[in-house]
Coordinates of N, CA and C in Angstrom, one line a residue:
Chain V
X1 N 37.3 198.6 72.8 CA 38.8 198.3 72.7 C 39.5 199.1 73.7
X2 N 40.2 198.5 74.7 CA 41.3 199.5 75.5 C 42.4 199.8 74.9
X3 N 42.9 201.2 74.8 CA 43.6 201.4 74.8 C 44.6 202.6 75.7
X4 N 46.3 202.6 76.2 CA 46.4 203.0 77.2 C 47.6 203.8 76.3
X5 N 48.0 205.1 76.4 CA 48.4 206.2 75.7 C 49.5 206.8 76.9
X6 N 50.8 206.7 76.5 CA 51.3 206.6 77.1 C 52.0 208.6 77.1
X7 N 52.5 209.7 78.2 CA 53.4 210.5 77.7 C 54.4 210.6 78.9
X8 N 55.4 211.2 78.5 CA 56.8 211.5 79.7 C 57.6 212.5 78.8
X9 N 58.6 212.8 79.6 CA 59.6 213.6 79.2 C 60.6 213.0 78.3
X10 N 61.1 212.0 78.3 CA 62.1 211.3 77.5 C 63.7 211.4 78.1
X11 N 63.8 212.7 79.1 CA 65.4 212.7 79.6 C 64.8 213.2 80.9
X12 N 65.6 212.5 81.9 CA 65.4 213.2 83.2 C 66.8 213.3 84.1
X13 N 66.7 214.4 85.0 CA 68.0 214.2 84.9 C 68.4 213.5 86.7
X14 N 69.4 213.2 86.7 CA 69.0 212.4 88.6 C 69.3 213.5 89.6
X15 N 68.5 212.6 90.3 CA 68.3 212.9 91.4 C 66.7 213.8 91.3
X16 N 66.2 214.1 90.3 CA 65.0 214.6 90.0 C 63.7 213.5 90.1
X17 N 62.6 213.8 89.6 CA 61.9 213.2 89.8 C 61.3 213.0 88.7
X18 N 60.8 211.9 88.6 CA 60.3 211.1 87.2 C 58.8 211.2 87.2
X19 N 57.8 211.8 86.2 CA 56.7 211.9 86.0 C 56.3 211.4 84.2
X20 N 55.0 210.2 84.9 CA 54.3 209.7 83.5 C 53.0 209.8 83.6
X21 N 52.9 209.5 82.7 CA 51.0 209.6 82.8 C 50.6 208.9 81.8
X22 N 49.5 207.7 82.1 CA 49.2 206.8 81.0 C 47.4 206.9 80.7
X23 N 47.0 207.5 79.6 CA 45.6 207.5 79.2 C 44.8 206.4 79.0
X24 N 43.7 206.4 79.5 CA 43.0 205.2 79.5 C 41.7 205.9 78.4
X25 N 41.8 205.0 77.5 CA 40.1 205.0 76.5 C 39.7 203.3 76.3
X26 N 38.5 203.4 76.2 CA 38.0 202.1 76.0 C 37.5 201.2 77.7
X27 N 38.1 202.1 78.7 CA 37.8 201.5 80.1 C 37.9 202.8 81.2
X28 N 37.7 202.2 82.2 CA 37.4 203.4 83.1 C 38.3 203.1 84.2
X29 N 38.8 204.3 84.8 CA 40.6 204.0 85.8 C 39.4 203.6 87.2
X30 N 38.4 204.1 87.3 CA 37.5 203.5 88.5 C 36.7 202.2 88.5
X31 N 36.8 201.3 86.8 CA 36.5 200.2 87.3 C 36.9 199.2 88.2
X32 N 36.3 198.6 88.9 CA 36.6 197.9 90.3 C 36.6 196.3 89.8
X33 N 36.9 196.3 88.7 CA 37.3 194.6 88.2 C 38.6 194.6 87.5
X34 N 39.2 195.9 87.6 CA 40.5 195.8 86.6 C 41.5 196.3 87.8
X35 N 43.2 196.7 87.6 CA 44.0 197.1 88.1 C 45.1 197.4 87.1
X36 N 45.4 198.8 87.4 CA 46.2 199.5 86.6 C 48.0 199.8 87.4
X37 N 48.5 198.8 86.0 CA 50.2 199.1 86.6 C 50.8 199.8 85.9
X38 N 52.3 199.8 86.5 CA 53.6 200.1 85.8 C 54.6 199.0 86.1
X39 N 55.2 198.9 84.8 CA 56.2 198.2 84.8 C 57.3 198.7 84.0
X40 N 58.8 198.0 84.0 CA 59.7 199.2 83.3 C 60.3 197.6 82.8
X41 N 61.1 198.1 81.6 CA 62.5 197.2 81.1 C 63.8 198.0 81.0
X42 N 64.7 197.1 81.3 CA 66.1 197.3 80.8 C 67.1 196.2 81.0
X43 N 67.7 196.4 80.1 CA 68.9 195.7 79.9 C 69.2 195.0 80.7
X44 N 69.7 195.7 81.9 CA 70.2 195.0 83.1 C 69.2 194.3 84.1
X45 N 67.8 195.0 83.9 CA 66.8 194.6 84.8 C 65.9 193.6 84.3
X46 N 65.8 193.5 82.9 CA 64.8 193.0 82.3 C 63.5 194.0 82.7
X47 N 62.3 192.9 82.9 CA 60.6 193.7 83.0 C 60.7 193.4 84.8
X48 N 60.1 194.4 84.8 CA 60.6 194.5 86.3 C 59.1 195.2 86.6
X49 N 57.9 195.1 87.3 CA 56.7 195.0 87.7 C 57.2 196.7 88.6
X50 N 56.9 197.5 89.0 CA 56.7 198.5 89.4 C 55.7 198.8 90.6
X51 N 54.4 198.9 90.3 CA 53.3 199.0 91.4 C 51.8 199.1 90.4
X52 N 51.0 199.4 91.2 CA 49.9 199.9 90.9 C 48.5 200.5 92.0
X53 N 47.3 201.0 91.2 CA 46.5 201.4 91.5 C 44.8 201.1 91.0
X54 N 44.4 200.8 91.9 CA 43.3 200.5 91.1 C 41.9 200.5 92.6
X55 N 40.5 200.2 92.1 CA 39.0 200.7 93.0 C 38.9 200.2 93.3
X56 N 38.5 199.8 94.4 CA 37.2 198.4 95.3 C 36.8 199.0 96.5
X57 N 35.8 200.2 96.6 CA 35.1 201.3 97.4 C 35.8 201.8 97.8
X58 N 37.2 201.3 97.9 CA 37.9 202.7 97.8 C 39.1 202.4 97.0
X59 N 40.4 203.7 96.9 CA 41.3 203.6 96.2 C 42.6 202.9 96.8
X60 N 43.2 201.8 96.0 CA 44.5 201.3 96.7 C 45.4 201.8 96.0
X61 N 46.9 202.3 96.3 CA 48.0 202.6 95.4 C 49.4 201.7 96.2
X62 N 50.1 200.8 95.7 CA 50.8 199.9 96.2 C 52.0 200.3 95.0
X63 N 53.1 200.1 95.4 CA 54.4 199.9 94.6 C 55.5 198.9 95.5
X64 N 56.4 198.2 94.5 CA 57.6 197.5 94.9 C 58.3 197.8 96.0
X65 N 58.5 196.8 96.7 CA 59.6 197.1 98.0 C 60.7 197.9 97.5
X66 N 60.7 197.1 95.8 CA 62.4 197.2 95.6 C 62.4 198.9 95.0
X67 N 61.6 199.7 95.4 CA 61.3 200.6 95.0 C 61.6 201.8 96.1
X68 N 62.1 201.3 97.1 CA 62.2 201.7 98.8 C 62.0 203.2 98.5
X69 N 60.1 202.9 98.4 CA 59.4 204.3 99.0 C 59.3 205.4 97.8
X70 N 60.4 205.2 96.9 CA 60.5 206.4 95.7 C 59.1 206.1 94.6
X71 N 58.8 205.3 94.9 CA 57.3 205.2 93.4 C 56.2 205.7 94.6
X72 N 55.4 206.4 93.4 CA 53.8 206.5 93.8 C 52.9 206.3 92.3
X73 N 51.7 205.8 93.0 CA 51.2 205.7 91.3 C 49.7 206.3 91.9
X74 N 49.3 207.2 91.3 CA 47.8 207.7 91.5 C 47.1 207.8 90.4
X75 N 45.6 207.5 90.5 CA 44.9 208.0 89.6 C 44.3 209.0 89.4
X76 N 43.4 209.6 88.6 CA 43.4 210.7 88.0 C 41.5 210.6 87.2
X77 N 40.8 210.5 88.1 CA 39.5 210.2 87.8 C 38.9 211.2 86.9
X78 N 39.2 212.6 87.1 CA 38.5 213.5 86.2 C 39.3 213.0 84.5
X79 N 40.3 213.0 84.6 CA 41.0 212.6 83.5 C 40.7 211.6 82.5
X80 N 40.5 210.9 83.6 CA 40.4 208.8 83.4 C 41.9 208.3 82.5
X81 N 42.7 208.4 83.7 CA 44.4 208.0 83.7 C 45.0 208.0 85.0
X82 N 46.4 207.2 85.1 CA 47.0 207.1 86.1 C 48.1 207.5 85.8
X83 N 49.0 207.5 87.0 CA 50.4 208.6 86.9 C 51.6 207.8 87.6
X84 N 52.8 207.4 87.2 CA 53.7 207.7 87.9 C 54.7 208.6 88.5
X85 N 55.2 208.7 89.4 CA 56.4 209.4 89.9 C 56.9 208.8 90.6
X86 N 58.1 208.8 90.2 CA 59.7 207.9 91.0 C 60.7 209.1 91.1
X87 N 61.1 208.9 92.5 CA 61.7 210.2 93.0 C 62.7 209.6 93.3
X88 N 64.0 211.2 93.4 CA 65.5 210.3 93.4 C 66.1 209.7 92.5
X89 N 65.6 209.9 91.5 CA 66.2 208.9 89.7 C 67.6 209.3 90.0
X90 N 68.4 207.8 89.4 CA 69.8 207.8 88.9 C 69.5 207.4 87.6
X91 N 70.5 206.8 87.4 CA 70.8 205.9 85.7 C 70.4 205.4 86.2
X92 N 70.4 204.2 87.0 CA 69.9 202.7 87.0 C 68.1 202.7 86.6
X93 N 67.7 204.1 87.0 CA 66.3 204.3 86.5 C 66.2 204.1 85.2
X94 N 67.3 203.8 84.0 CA 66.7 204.7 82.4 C 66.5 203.2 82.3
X95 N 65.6 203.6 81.7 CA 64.7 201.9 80.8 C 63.5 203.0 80.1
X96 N 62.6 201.5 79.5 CA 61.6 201.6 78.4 C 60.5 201.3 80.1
X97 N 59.7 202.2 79.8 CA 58.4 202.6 81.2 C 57.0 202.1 80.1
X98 N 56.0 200.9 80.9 CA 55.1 200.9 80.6 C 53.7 200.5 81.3
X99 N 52.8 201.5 81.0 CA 51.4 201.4 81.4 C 50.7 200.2 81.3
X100 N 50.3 199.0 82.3 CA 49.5 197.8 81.5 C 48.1 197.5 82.7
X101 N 47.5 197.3 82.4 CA 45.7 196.6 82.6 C 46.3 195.5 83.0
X102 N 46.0 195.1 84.5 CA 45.6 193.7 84.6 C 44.0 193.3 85.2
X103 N 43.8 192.4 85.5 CA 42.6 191.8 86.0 C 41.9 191.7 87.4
X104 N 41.4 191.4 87.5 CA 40.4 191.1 89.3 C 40.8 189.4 89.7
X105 N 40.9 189.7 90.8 CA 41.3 188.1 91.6 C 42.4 187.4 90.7
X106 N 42.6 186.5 90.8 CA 43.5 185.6 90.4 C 44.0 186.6 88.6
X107 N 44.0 186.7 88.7 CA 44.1 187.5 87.0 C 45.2 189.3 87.1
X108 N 45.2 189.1 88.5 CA 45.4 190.5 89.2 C 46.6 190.7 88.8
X109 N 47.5 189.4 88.2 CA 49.6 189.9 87.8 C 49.7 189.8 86.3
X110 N 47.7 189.5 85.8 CA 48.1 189.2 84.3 C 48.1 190.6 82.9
X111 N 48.7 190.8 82.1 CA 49.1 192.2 81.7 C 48.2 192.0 80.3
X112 N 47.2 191.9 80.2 CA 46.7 192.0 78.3 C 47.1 192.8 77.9
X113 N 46.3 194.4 78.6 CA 46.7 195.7 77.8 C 47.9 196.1 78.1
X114 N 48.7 196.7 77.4 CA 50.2 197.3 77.8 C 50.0 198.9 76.9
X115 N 50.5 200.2 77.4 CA 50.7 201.3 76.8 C 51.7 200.9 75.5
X116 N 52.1 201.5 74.9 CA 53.0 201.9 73.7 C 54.7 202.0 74.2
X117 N 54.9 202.6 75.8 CA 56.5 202.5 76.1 C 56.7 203.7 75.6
X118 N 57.8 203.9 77.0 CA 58.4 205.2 77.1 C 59.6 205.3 77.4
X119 N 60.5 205.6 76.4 CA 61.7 205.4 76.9 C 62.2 206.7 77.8
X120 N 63.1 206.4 78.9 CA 63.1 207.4 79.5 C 64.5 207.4 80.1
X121 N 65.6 208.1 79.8 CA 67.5 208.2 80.1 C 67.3 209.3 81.0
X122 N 67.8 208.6 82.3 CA 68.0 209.6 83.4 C 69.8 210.0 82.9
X123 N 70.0 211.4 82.6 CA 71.4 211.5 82.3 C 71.4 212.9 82.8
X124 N 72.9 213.9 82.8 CA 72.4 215.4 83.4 C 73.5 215.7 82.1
Chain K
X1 N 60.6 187.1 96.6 CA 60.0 187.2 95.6 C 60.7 185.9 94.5
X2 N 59.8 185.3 93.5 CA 60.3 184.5 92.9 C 61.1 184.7 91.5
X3 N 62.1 183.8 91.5 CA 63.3 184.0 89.9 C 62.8 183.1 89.1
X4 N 62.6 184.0 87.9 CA 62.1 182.7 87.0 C 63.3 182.8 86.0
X5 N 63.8 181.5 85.7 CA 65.0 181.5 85.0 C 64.5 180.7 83.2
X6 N 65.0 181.4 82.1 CA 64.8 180.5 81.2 C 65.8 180.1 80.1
X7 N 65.5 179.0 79.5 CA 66.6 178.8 78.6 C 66.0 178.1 77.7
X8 N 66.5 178.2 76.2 CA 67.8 178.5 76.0 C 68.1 179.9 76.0
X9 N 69.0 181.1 76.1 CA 68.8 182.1 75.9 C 68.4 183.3 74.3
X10 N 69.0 181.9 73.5 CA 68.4 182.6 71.9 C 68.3 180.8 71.4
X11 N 67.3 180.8 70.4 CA 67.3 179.6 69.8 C 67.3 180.0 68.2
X12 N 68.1 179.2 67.5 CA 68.2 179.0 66.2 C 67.2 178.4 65.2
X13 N 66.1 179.1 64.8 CA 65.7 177.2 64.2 C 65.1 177.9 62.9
X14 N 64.6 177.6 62.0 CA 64.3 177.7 60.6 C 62.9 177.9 60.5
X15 N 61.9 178.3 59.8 CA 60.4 178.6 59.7 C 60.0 177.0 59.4
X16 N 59.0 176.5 60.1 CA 58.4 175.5 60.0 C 58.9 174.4 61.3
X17 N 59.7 174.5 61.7 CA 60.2 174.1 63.1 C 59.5 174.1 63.9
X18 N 59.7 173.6 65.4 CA 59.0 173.2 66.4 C 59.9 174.2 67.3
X19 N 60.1 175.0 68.2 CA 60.7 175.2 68.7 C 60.1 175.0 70.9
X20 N 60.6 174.8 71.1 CA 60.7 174.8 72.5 C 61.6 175.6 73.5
X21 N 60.8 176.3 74.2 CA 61.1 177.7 74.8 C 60.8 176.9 76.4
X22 N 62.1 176.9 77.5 CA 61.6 176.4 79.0 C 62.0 177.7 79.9
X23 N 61.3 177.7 81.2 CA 61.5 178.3 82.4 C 60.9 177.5 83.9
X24 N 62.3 178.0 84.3 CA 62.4 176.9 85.8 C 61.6 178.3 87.2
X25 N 61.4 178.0 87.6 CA 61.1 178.8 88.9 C 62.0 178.5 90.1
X26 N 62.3 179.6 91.0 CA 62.9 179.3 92.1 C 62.3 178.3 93.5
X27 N 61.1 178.5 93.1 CA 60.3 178.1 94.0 C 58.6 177.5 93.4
X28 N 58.2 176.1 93.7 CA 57.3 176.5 93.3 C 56.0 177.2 92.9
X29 N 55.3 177.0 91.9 CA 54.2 177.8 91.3 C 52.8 177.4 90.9
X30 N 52.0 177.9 91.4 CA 50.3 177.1 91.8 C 50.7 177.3 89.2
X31 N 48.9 177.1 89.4 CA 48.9 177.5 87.7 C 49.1 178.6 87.1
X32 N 49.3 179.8 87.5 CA 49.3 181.2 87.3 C 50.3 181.5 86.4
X33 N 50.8 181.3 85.4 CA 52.0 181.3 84.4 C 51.6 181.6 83.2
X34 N 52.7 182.7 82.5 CA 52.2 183.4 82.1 C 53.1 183.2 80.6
X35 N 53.0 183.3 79.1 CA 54.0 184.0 78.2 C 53.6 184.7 77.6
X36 N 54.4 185.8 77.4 CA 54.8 186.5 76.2 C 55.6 187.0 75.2
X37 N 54.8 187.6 74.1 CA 56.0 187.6 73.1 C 56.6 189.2 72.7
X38 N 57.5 189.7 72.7 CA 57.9 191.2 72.4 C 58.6 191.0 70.7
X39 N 58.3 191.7 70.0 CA 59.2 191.9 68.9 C 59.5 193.7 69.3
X40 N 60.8 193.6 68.5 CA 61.3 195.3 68.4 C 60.3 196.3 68.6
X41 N 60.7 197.4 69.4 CA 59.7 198.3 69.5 C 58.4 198.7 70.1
X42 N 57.6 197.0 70.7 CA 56.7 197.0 70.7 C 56.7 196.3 72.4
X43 N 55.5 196.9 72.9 CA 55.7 196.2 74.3 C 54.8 194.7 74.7
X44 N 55.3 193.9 75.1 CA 55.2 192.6 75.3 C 53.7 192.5 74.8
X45 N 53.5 190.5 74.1 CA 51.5 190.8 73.7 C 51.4 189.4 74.5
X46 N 50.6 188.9 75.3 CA 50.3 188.2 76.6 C 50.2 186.8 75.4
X47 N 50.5 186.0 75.7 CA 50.4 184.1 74.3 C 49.5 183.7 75.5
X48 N 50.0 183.4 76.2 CA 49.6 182.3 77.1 C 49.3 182.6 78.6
X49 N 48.2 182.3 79.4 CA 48.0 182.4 80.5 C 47.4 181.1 81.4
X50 N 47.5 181.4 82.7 CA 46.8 179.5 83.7 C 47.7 178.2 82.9
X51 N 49.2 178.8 82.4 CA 50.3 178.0 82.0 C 50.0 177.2 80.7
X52 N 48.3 176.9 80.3 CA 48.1 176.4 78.9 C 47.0 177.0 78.3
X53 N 46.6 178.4 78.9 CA 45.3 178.7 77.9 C 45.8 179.8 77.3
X54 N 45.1 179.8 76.0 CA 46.0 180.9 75.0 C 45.0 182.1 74.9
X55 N 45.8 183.3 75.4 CA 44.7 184.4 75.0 C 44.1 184.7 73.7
X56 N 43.5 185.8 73.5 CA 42.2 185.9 72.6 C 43.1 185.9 71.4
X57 N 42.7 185.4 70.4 CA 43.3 185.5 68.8 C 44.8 185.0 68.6
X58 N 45.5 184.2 69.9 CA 46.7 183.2 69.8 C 46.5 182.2 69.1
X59 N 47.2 182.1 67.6 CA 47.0 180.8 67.1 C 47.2 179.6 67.7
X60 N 46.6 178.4 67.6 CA 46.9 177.0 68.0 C 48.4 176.3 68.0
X61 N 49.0 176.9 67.2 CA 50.3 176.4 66.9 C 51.5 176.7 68.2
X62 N 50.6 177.8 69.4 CA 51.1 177.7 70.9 C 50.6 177.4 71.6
X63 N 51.2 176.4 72.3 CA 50.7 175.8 73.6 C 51.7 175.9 74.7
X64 N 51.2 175.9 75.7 CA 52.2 175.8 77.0 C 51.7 174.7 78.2
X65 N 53.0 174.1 79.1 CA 52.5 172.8 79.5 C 53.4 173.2 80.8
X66 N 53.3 172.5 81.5 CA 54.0 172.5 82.7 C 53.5 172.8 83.9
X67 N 54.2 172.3 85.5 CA 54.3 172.5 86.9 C 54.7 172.4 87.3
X68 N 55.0 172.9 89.0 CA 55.4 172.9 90.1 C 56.5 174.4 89.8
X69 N 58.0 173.8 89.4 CA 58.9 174.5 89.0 C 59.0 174.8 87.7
X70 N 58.5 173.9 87.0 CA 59.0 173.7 85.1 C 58.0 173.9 84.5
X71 N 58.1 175.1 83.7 CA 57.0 175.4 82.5 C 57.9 175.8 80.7
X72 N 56.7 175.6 79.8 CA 57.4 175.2 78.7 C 56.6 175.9 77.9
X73 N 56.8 176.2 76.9 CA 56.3 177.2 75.6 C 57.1 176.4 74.5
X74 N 55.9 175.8 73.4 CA 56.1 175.3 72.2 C 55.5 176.1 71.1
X75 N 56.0 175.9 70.4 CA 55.8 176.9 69.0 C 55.8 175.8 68.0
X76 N 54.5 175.2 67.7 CA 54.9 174.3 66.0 C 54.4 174.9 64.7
X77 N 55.7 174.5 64.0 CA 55.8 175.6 62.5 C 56.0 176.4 62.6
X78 N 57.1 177.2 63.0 CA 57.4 178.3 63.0 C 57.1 178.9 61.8
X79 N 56.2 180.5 62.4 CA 56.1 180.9 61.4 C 57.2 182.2 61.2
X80 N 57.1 182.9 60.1 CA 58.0 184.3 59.9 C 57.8 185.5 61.3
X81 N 56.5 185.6 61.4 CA 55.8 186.5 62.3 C 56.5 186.1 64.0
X82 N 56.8 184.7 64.0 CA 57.3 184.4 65.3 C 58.5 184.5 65.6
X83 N 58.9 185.0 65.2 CA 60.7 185.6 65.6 C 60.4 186.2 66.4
X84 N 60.7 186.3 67.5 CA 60.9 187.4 68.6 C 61.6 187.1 70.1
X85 N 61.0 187.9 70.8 CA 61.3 187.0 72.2 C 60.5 187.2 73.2
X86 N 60.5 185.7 73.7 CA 59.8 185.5 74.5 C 60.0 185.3 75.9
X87 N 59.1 185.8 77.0 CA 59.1 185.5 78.1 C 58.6 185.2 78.9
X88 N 58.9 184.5 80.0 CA 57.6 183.7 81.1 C 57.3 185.0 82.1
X89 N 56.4 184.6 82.7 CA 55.4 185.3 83.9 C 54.8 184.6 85.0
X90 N 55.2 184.6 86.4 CA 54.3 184.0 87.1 C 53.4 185.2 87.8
X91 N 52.4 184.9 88.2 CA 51.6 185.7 89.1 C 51.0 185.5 90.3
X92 N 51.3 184.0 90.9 CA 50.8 183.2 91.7 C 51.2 184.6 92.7
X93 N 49.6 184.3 93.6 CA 49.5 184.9 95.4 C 49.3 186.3 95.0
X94 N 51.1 187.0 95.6 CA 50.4 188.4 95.4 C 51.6 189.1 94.9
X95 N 51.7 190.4 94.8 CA 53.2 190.8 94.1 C 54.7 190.4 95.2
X96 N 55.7 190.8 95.0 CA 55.8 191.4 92.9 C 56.1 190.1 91.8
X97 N 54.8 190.3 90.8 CA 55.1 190.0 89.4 C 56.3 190.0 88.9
X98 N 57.1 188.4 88.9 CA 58.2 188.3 87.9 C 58.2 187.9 87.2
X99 N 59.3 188.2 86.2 CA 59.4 188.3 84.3 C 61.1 187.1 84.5
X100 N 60.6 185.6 83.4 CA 62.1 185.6 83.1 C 62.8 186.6 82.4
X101 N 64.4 186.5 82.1 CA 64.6 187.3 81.3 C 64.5 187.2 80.0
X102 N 64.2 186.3 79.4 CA 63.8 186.2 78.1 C 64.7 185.2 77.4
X103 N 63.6 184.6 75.9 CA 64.5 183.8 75.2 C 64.2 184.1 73.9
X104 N 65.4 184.8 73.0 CA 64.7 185.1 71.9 C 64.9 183.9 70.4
X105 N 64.1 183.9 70.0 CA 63.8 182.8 68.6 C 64.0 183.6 67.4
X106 N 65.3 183.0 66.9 CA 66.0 184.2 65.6 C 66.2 183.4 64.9
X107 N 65.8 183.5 63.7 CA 65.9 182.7 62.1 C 67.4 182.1 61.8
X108 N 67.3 181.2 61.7 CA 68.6 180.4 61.4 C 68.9 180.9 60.1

């Protein structure tokens, strides 16, 4: 059974930098048939896809255009977890942040597992 | 990147009802469509994927039909447990993955 264990700070303040980290049990962040994202919600934004990271001989880490440059998502093999950091947070960053599993090939934008959510208020 | 738009944006209907949940796309969409359902608290759980197959342990009482631009999410008999809201997904090609904004199904 996967499951993805979500932690963060809960307030951040802007212009700082946003750090998560989501635990993987039940699968391995180097299997090469899966792909590990982020995605966030809010009010204004709805679910809004983020980036990801995932194996195929070697490591890919991709995030959103709309993200210009501020996301990175790495993995964390001794761990077996991946990480984000979004740099430069305002408000428009605070939403509910979550860890989700998708698939290989065609399956690759589909979400079964999702972490627990993280809410996270960029305020000072 | 594609908009997926849905409506109605809350529906009314009573336990045992049929309810009918749509979303249009901006553009069209191969089969790659996706729904799910969030209640309070909890982060979205995948109903439906390839626009009419239901993931693992989705009861039969949802189905999803649709193409090109128009897809659709039926609920028959609502049950108590299905109150929530729901949202479409496409995944066609490659990112970024968009989310309608949702339509939620609240007990008349």
């Amino acid at each position: 059974q996967v499951q993805l264990q979500q932690s963060g700070p809960g307030l951040v303040e802007p212009s700082q930098t946003l750090s998560l980290t989501c635990v993987i049990s039940g699968d391995s962040v180097s299997n090469n048939r899966v792909i590990w994202n982020w995605i966030r919600q809010s009010p204004s934004r709805g679910l809004e896809w983020l980036g990801r990271t995932y194996y195929r001989s070697k490591w890919y880490l991709e995030s959103a255009a709309s993200m210009n440059s501020r996301l990175t998502v790495t993995p964390d093999t001794s761990m077996n977890q991946f990480s984000l950091q979004l740099s430069s947070v305002t408000p428009e960053d605070t939403a509910v942040y979550y860890c989700a599993r998708s698939g290989h090939g065609w399956e690759a934008g589909l979400f079964g597992y999702w972490g627990q959510g993280s809410l996270i208020t960029v305020s000072s | 990147e594609i908009v997926l738009t849905q409506s109605p944006g809350t529906l009314s209907l009573s336990p045992g009802e049929r309810a009918t949940l749509s979303c249009r796309a901006s553009q069209s969409v191969s089969g790659n469509y996706a729904w799910y359902q969030q209640k309070p608290g909890q982060p979205p759980r995948l109903l439906i994927y390839g626009t009419s197959s239901r993931a693992t342990g989705i009861p039969d009482r949802f189905s999803g039909s649709g193409s090109g631009t128009d897809f659709t999410l039926t609920i028959n008999r609502l049950e108590p447990e299905d109150f929530a809201v729901y949202y479409c997904q496409q995944y066609d090609d490659s990112p970024p993955w968009t989310f309608g904004q949702g339509t939620k199904v609240e007990i008349k």
